[in-house]
Short mmCIF file of C-alpha atoms and ligand atoms in Angstrom, two decimals:
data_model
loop_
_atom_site.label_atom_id
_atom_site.label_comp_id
_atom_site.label_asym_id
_atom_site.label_seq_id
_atom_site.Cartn_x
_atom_site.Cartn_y
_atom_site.Cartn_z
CA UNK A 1 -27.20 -9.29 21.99
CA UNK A 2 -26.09 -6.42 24.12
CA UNK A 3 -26.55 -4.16 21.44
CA UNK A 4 -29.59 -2.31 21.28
CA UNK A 5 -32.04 -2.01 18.40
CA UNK A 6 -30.98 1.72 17.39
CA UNK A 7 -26.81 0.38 17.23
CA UNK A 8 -27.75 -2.06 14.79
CA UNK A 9 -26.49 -0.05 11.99
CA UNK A 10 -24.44 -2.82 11.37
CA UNK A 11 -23.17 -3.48 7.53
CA UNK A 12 -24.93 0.10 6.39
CA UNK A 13 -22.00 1.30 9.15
CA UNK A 14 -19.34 3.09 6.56
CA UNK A 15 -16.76 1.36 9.51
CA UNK A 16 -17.83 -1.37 7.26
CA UNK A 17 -15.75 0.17 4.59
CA UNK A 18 -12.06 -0.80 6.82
CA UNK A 19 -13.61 -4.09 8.37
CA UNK A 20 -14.31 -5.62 4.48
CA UNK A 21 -11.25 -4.23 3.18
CA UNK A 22 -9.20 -5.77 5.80
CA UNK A 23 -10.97 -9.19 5.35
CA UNK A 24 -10.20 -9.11 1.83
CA UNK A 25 -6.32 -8.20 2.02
CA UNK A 26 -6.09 -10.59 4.89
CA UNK A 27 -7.42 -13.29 2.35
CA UNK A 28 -5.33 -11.77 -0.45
CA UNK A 29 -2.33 -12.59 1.71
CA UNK A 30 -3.12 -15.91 2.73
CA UNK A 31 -3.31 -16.87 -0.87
CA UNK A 32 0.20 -15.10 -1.38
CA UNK A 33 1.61 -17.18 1.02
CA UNK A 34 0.21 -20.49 -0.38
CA UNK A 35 1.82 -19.42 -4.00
CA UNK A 36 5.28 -18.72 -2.20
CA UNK A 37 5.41 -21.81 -0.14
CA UNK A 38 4.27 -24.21 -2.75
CA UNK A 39 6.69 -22.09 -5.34
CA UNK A 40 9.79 -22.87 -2.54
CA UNK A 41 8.71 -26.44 -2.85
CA UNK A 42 9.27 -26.63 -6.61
CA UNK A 43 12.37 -24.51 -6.60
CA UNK A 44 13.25 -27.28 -4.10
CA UNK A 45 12.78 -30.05 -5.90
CA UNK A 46 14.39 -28.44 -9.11
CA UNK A 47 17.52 -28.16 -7.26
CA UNK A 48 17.84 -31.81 -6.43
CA UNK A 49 17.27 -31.98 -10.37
CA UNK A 50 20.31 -31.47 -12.18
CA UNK A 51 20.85 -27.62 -10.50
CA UNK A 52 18.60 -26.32 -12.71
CA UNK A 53 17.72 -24.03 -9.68
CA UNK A 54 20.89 -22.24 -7.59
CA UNK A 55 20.80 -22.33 -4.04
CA UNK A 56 21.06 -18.48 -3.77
CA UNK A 57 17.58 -18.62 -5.64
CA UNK A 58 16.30 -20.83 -3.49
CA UNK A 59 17.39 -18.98 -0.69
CA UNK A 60 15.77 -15.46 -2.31
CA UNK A 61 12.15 -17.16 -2.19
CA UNK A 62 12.45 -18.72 0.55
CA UNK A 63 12.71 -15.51 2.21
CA UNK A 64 9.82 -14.55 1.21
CA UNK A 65 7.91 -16.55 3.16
CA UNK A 66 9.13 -14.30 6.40
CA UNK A 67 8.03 -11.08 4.66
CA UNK A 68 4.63 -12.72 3.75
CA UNK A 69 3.82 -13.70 7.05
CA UNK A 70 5.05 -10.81 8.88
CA UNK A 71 2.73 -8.22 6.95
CA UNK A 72 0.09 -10.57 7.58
CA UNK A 73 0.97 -10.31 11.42
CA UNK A 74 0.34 -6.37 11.23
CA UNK A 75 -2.93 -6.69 8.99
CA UNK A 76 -4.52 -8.99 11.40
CA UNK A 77 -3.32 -6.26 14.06
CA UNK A 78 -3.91 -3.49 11.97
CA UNK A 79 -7.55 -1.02 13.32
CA UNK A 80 -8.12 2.85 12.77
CA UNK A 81 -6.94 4.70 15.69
CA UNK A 82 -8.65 7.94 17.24
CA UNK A 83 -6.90 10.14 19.68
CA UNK A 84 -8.33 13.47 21.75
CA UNK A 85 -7.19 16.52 22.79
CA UNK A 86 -7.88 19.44 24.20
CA UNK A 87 -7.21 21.56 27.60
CA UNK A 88 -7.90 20.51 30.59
CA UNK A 89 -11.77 19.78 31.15
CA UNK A 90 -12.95 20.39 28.18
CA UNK A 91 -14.58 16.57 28.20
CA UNK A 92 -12.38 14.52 26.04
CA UNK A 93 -13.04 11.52 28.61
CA UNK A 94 -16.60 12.08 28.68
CA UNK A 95 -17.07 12.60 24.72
CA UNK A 96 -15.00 8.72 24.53
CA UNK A 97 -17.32 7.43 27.16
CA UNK A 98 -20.48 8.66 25.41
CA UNK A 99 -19.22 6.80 22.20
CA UNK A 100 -18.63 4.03 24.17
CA UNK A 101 -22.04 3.89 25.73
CA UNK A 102 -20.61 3.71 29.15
CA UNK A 103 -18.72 5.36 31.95
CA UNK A 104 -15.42 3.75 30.95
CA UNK A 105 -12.54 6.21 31.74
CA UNK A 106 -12.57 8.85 34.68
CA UNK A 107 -13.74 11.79 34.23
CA UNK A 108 -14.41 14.53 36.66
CA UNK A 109 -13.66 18.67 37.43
CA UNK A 110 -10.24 19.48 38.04
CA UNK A 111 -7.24 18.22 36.13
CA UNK A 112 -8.60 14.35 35.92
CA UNK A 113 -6.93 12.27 33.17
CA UNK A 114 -2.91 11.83 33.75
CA UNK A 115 -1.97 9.63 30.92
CA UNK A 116 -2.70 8.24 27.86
CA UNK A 117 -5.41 5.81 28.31
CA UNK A 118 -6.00 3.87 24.92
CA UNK A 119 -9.34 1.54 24.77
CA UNK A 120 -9.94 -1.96 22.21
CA UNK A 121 -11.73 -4.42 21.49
CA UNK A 122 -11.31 -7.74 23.67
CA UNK A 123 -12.05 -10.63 22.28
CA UNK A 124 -14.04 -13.15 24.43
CA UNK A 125 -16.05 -10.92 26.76
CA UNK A 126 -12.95 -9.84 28.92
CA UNK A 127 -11.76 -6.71 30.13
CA UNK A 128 -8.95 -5.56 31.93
CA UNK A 129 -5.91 -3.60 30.88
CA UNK A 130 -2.17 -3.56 30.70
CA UNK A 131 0.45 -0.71 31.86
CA UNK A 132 3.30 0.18 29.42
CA UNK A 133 6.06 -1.82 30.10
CA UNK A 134 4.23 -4.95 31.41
CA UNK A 135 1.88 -7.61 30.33
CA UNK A 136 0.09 -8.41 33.23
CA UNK A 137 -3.46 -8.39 32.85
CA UNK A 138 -4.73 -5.91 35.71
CA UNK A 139 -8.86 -5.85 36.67
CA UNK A 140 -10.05 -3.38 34.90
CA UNK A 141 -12.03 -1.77 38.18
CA UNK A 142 -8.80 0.12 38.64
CA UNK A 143 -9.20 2.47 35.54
CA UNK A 144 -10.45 5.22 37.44
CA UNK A 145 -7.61 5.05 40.01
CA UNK A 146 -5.07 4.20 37.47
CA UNK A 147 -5.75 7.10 35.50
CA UNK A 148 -7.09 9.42 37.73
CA UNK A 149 -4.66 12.74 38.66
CA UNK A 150 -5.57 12.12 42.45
CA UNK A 151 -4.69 8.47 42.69
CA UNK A 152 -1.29 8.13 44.45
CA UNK A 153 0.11 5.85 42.01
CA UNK A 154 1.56 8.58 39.65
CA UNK A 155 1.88 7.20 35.83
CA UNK A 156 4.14 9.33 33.31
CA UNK A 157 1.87 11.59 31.62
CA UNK A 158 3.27 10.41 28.27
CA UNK A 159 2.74 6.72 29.63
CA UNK A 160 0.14 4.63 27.82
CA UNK A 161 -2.04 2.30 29.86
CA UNK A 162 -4.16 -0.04 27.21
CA UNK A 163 -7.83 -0.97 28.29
CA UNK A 164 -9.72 -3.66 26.56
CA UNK A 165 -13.36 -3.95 26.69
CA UNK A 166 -15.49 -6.56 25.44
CA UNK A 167 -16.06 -5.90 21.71
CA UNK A 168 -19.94 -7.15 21.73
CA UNK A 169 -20.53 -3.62 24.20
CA UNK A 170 -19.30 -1.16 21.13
CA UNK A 171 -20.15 -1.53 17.53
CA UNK A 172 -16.73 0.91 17.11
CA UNK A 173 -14.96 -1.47 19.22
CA UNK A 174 -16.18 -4.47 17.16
CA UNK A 175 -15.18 -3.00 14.25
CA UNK A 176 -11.89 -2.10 15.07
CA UNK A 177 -11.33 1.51 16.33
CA UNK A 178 -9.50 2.11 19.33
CA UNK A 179 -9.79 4.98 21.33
CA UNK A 180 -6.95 7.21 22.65
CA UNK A 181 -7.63 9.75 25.17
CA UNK A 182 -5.28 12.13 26.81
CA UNK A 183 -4.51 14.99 29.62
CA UNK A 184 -5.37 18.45 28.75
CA UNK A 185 -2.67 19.70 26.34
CA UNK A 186 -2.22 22.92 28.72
CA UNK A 187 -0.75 20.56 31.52
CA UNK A 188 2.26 19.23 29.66
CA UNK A 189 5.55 20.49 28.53
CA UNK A 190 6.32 17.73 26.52
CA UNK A 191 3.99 17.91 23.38
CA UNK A 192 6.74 16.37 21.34
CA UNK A 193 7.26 13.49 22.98
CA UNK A 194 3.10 12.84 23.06
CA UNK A 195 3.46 13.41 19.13
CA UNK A 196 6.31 11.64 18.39
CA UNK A 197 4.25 8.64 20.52
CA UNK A 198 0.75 8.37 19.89
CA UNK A 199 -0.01 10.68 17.03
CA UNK A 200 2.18 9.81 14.47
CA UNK A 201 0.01 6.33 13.59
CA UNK A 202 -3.45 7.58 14.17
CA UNK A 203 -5.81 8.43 11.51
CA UNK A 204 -8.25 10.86 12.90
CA UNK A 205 -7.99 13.54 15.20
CA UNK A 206 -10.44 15.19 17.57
CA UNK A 207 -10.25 18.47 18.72
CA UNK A 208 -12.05 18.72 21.80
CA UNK A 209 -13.02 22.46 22.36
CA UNK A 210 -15.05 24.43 24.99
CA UNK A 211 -17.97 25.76 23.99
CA UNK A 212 -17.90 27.73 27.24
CA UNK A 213 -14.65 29.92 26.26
CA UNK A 214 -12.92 29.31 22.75
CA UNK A 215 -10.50 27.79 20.98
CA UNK A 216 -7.02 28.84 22.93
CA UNK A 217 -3.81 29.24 21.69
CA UNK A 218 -2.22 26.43 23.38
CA UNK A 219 -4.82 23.67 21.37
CA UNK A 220 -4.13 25.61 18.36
CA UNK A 221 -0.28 25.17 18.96
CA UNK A 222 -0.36 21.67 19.62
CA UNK A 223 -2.26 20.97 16.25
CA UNK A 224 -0.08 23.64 14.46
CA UNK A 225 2.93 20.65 15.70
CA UNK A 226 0.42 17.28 14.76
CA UNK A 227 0.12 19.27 11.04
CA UNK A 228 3.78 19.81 10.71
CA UNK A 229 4.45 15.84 11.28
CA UNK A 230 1.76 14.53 9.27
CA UNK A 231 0.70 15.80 6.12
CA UNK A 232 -3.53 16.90 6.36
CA UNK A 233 -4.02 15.32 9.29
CA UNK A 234 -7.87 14.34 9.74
CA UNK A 235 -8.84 16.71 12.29
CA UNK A 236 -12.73 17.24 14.04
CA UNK A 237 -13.12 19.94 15.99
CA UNK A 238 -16.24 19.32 18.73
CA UNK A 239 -17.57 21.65 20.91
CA UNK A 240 -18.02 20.46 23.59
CA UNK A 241 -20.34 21.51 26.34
CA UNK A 242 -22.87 23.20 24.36
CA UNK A 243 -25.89 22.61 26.82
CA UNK A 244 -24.48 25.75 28.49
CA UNK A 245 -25.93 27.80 25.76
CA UNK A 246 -29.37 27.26 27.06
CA UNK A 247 -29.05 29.25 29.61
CA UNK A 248 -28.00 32.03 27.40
CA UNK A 249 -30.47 31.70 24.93
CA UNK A 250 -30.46 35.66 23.20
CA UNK A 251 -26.47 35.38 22.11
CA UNK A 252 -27.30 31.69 20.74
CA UNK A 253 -26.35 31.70 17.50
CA UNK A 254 -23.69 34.69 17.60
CA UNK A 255 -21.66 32.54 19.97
CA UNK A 256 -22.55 29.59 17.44
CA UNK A 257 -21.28 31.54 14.64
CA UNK A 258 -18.32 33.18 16.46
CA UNK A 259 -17.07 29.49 16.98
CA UNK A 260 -17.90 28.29 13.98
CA UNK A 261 -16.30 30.22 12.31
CA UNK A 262 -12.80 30.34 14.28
CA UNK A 263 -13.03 26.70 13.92
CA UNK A 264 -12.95 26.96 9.82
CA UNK A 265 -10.66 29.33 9.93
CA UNK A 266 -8.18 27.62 12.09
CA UNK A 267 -8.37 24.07 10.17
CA UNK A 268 -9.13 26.33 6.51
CA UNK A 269 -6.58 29.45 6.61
CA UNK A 270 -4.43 28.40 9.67
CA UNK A 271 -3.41 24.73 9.54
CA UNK A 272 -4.83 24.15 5.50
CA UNK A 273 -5.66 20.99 6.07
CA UNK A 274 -9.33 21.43 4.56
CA UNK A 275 -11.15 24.22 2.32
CA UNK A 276 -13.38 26.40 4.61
CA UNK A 277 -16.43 24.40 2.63
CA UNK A 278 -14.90 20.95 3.51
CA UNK A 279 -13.82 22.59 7.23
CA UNK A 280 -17.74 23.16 7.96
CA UNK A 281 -18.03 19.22 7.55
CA UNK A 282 -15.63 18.53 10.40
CA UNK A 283 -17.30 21.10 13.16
CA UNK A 284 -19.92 20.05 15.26
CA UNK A 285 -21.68 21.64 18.73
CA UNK A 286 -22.06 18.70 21.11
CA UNK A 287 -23.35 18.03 24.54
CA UNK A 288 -21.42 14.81 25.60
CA UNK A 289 -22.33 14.51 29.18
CA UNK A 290 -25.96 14.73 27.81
CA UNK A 291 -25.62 12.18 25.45
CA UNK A 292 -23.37 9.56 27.66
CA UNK A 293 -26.64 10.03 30.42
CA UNK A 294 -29.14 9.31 27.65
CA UNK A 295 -27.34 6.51 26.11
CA UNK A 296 -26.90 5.10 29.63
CA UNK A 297 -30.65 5.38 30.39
CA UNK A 298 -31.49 3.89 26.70
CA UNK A 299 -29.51 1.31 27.85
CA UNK A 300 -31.48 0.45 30.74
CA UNK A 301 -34.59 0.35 28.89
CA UNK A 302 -35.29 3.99 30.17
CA UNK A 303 -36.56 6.95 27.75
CA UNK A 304 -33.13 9.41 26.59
CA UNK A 305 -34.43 12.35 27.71
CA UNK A 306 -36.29 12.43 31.32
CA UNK A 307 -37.17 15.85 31.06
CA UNK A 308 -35.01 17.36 33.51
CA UNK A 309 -32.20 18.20 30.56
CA UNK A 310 -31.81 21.58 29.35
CA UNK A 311 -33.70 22.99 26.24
CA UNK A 312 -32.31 21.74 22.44
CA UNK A 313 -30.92 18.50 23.77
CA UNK A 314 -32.72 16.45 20.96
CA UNK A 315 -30.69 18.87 18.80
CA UNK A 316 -27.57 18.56 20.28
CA UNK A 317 -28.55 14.65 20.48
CA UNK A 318 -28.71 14.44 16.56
CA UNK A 319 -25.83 16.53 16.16
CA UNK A 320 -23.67 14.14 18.13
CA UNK A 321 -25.25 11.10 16.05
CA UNK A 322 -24.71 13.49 12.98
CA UNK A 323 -20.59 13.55 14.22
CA UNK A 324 -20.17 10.09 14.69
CA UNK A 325 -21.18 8.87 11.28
CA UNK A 326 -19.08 11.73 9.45
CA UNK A 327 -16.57 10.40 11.86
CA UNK A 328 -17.18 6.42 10.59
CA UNK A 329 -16.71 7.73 7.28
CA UNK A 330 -13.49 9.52 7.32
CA UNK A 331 -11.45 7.00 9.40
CA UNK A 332 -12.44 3.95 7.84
CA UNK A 333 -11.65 5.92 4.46
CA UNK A 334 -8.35 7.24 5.72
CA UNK A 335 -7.40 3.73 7.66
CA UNK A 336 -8.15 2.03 4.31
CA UNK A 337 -5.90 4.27 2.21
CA UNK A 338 -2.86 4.53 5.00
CA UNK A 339 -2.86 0.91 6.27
CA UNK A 340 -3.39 -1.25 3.38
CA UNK A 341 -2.10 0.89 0.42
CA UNK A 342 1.19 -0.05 1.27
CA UNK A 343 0.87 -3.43 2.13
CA UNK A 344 -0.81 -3.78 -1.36
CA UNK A 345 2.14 -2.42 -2.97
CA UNK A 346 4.61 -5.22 -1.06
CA UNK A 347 2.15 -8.08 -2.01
CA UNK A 348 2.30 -6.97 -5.62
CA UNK A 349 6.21 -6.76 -5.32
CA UNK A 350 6.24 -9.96 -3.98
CA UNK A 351 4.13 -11.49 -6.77
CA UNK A 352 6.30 -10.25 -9.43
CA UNK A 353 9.84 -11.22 -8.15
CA UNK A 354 8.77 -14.54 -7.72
CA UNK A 355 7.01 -14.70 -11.34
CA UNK A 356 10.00 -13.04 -12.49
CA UNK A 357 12.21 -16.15 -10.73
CA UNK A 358 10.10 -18.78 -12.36
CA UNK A 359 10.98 -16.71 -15.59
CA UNK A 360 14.05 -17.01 -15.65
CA UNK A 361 14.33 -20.80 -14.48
CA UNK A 362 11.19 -21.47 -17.54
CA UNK A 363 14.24 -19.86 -19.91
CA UNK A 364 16.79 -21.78 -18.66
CA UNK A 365 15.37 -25.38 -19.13
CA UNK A 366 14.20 -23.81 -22.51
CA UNK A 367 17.78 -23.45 -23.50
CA UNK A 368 18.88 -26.56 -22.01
CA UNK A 369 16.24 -28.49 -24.08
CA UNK A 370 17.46 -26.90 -27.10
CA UNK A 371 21.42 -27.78 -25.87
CA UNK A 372 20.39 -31.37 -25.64
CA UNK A 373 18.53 -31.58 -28.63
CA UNK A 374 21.25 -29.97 -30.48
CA UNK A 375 24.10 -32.53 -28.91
CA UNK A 376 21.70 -35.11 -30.15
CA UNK A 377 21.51 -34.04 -33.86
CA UNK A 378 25.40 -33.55 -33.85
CA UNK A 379 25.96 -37.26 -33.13
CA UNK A 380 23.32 -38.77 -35.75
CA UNK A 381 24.83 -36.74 -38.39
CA UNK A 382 27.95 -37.82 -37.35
CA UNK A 383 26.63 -41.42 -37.65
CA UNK A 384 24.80 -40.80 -40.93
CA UNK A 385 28.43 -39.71 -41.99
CA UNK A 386 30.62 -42.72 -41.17
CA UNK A 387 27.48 -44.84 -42.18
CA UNK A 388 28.11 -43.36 -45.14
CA UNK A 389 32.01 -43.46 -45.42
CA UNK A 390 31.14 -46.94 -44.55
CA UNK A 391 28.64 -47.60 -47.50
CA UNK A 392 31.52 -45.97 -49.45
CA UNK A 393 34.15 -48.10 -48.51
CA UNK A 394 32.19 -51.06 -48.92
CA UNK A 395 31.56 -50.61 -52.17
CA UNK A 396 35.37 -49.87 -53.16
CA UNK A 397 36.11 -53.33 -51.19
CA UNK A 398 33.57 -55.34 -53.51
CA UNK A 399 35.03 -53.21 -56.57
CA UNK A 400 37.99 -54.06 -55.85
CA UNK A 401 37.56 -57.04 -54.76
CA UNK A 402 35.56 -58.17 -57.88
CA UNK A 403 38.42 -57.03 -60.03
CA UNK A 404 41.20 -58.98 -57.99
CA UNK A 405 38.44 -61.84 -58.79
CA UNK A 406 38.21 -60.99 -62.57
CA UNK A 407 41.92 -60.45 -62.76
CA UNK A 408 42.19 -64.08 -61.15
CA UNK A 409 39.67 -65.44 -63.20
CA UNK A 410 41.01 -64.13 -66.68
CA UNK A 411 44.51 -64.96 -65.45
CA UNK A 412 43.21 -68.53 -64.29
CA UNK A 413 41.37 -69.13 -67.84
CA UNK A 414 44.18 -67.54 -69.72
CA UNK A 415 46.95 -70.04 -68.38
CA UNK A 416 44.82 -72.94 -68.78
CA UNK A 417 44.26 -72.46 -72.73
CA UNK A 418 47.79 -72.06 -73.07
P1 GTP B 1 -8.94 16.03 31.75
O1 GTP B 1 -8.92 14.57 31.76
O2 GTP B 1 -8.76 16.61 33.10
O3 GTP B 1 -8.03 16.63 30.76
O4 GTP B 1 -10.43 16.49 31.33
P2 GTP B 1 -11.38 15.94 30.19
O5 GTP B 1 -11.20 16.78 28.99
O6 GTP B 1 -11.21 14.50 30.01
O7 GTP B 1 -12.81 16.26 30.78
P3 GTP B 1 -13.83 15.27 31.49
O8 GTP B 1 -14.42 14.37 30.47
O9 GTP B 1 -13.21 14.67 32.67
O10 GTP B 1 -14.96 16.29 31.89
C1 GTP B 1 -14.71 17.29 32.83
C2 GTP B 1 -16.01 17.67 33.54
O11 GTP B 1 -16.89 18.28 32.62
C3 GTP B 1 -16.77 16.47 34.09
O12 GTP B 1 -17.31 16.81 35.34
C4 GTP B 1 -17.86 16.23 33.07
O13 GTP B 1 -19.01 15.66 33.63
C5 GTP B 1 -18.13 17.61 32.58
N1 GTP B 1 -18.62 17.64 31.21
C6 GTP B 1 -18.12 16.94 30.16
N2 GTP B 1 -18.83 17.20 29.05
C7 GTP B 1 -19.79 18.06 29.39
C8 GTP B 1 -20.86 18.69 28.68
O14 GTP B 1 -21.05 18.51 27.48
N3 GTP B 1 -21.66 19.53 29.39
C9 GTP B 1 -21.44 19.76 30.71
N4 GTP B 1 -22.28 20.59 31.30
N5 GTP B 1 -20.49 19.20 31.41
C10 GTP B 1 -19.66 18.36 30.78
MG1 MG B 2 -9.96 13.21 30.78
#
């Protein structure tokens, strides 16, 4: 209800592409886990029977059970992650907060974000957030001081401090992206450390530049790392800041040229993660500050744009707009592909070792059938044999027994006429 008309977007959203995948996997799983736990209680009760089943088969189902629940633990957990970067300044807070729709992390001049602040989806309306290390639930009012370079509590710069906002504020959030936002990549040493810990699961991203200068070497570097961990990493470059060109309106589109195409040829020729036609997909010129201000006065029922913004903001408006749905569409592609293609693959290995268990215990109380059946055709003709010998025999008895009598008789008649 928060939402406001223009948001609802809502199942035309290509985010809609992860949420229905995950639904259907989820369900996928729960069925898997009804086949394995009713095939352990057969297996079971076969053992009682005669052994037809061995414990160690038993056992090798039963198992099962642990695997299927545990990938279902990660797919319920399972969202597409976004992470920023970019020096110092360049507005990687303020671009998050204008997706957000609200003033959510600190921003400011001057070296401003000190760790790695990563926003989700709450459930139930809450919001608060939760240092590394702990799981206390802190107010979430202390954001800006917990993140902020000037507060005196000092965080690591590598540490990651998790913020959860009510999902019914974002349609993102709702839908299961989370946000990671960092410090400028020109105030750390440790670029390693920040891949090796928040980049290596994430499955887009963004490059925030400054439209003011250009791309610099140490942003290039730090991708040139990100693109040696992960193979084509999804990478946006936006940049940022682009109201400043209004005041320089005769060198308007060199400068938009010059940077567009250093952009291509840093993600086409330099990093080869895209062609230089694909690479002109993935750079946009952006005002964020503009947009987070006109989304903030939308949302108080006020008009975007209240005149006193600089010329081309509805341009730089739509291109932001423009951004965030090519945005939609690659991560909930990518998510799709590098969350649930492998889970797919263990479901369907789990399917077919268990089919392949009942199998092989189908086969064996085949042959036993057979076994018995044979047993019992052994003894009947073993019984139609001695019946037989016994028929024989019989009749030799009364043969023989008939001639004693004959003999007797003739004998008997033959001493009486003499
Ligand atoms: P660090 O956290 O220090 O690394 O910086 P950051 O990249 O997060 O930048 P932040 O979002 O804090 O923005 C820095 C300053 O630039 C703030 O005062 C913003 O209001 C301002 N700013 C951000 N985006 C724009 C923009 O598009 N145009 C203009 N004119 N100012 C902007
Ligand atoms: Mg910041």
């Amino acid at each position: 209800s928060q939402l406001r008309s223009s948001d609802v977007r809502t199942d035309n959203s290509p985010l809609q592409i992860f949420v229905k995948a995950k639904k259907r996997i989820n369900d996928i799983f729960v069925d898997i886990e009804k086949y394995v736990e009713e095939t352990v209680e057969f297996m079971t009760s076969l053992q009682n029977d005669r052994n037809i089943v061995t414990t160690e088969e038993a056992a090798k189902v039963k198992n099962y059970i642990d695997k299927v629940r545990g990938i279902k633990d990660v797919l319920r957990r399972d969202h597409m992650k976004v992470a920023f970067f970019g020096r110092t300044s360049n507005g990687k807070s303020t671009v998050i907060n204008a997706m957000l729709r609200d003033k959510i992390l600190p921003s400011g001049i001057g070296h401003t974000t000190n760790c790695f602040l990563q926003v989700e989806g709450s459930d139930n309306g809450e919001s608060y957030l939760i240092t590394e290390g702990s799981t206390e639930k802190q107010p979430v009012q202390s954001v800006g001081q917990l993140g902020h370079a000037l507060c005196k509590e000092k965080l690591c710069e590598s540490h990651l401090v998790r913020i959860f906002w009510p999902k019914e504020k974002c349609l993102l959030l709702r839908d299961d992206v989370v946000f990671v936002d960092s410090p400028g990549v020109d105030v750390t040493p440790n670029l390693d450390e920040w891949i090796d810990k928040h980049c290596l699961d994430a499955d887009v991203f963004i490059l925030v530049a400054n439209a003011e200068s250009t791309l610099m070497v140490t942003e290039k570097n730090f991708f040139h790392k990100v693109s040696t961990r992960l193979s084509k990493p999804n990478i946006f470059i936006l940049n940022n800041r682009w109201d400043a060109s209004a005041s320089e309106p005769e060198f308007f589109d060199q400068v938009r040229a010059q940077h567009q195409n250093r952009a291509i040829d840093f993600l086409s020729r330099e990093l080869k993660v895209y062609s230089p036609k694909d690479a002109e997909e993935r750079v946009f010129f952006i005002s964020a500050k503009e947009t987070l201000q006109a989304r903030m006065q939308e949302q108080r029922g006020q008009p975007a744009h209240n005149g006193a913004l600089a010329d081309g903001f509805q341009n730089r408006y739509f291109e932001f707009q423009d951004f965030e749905r090519k945005f939609e569409e690659c991560i909930s592609k990518s998510a799709v592909k590098t969350k649930f293609e492998q889970h797919s693959q263990r479901g369907k290995h789990i399917a077919t070792e268990i089919r392949q268990a009942l199998d092989e215990i189908l086969d064996r109380t085949k042959e036993m059938r057979t076994e018995q059946l044979n047993i019992k055709k052994e003894v009947h003709d073993k019984l139609n044999f001695t019946e037989q010998q016994l028929m024989l025999l019989t009749q030799e008895m009364k043969d023989k027994i008939h001639r004693i009598v004959e003999d007797v008789e003739q004998r008997v008649s033959k001493a009486l006429s003499e």
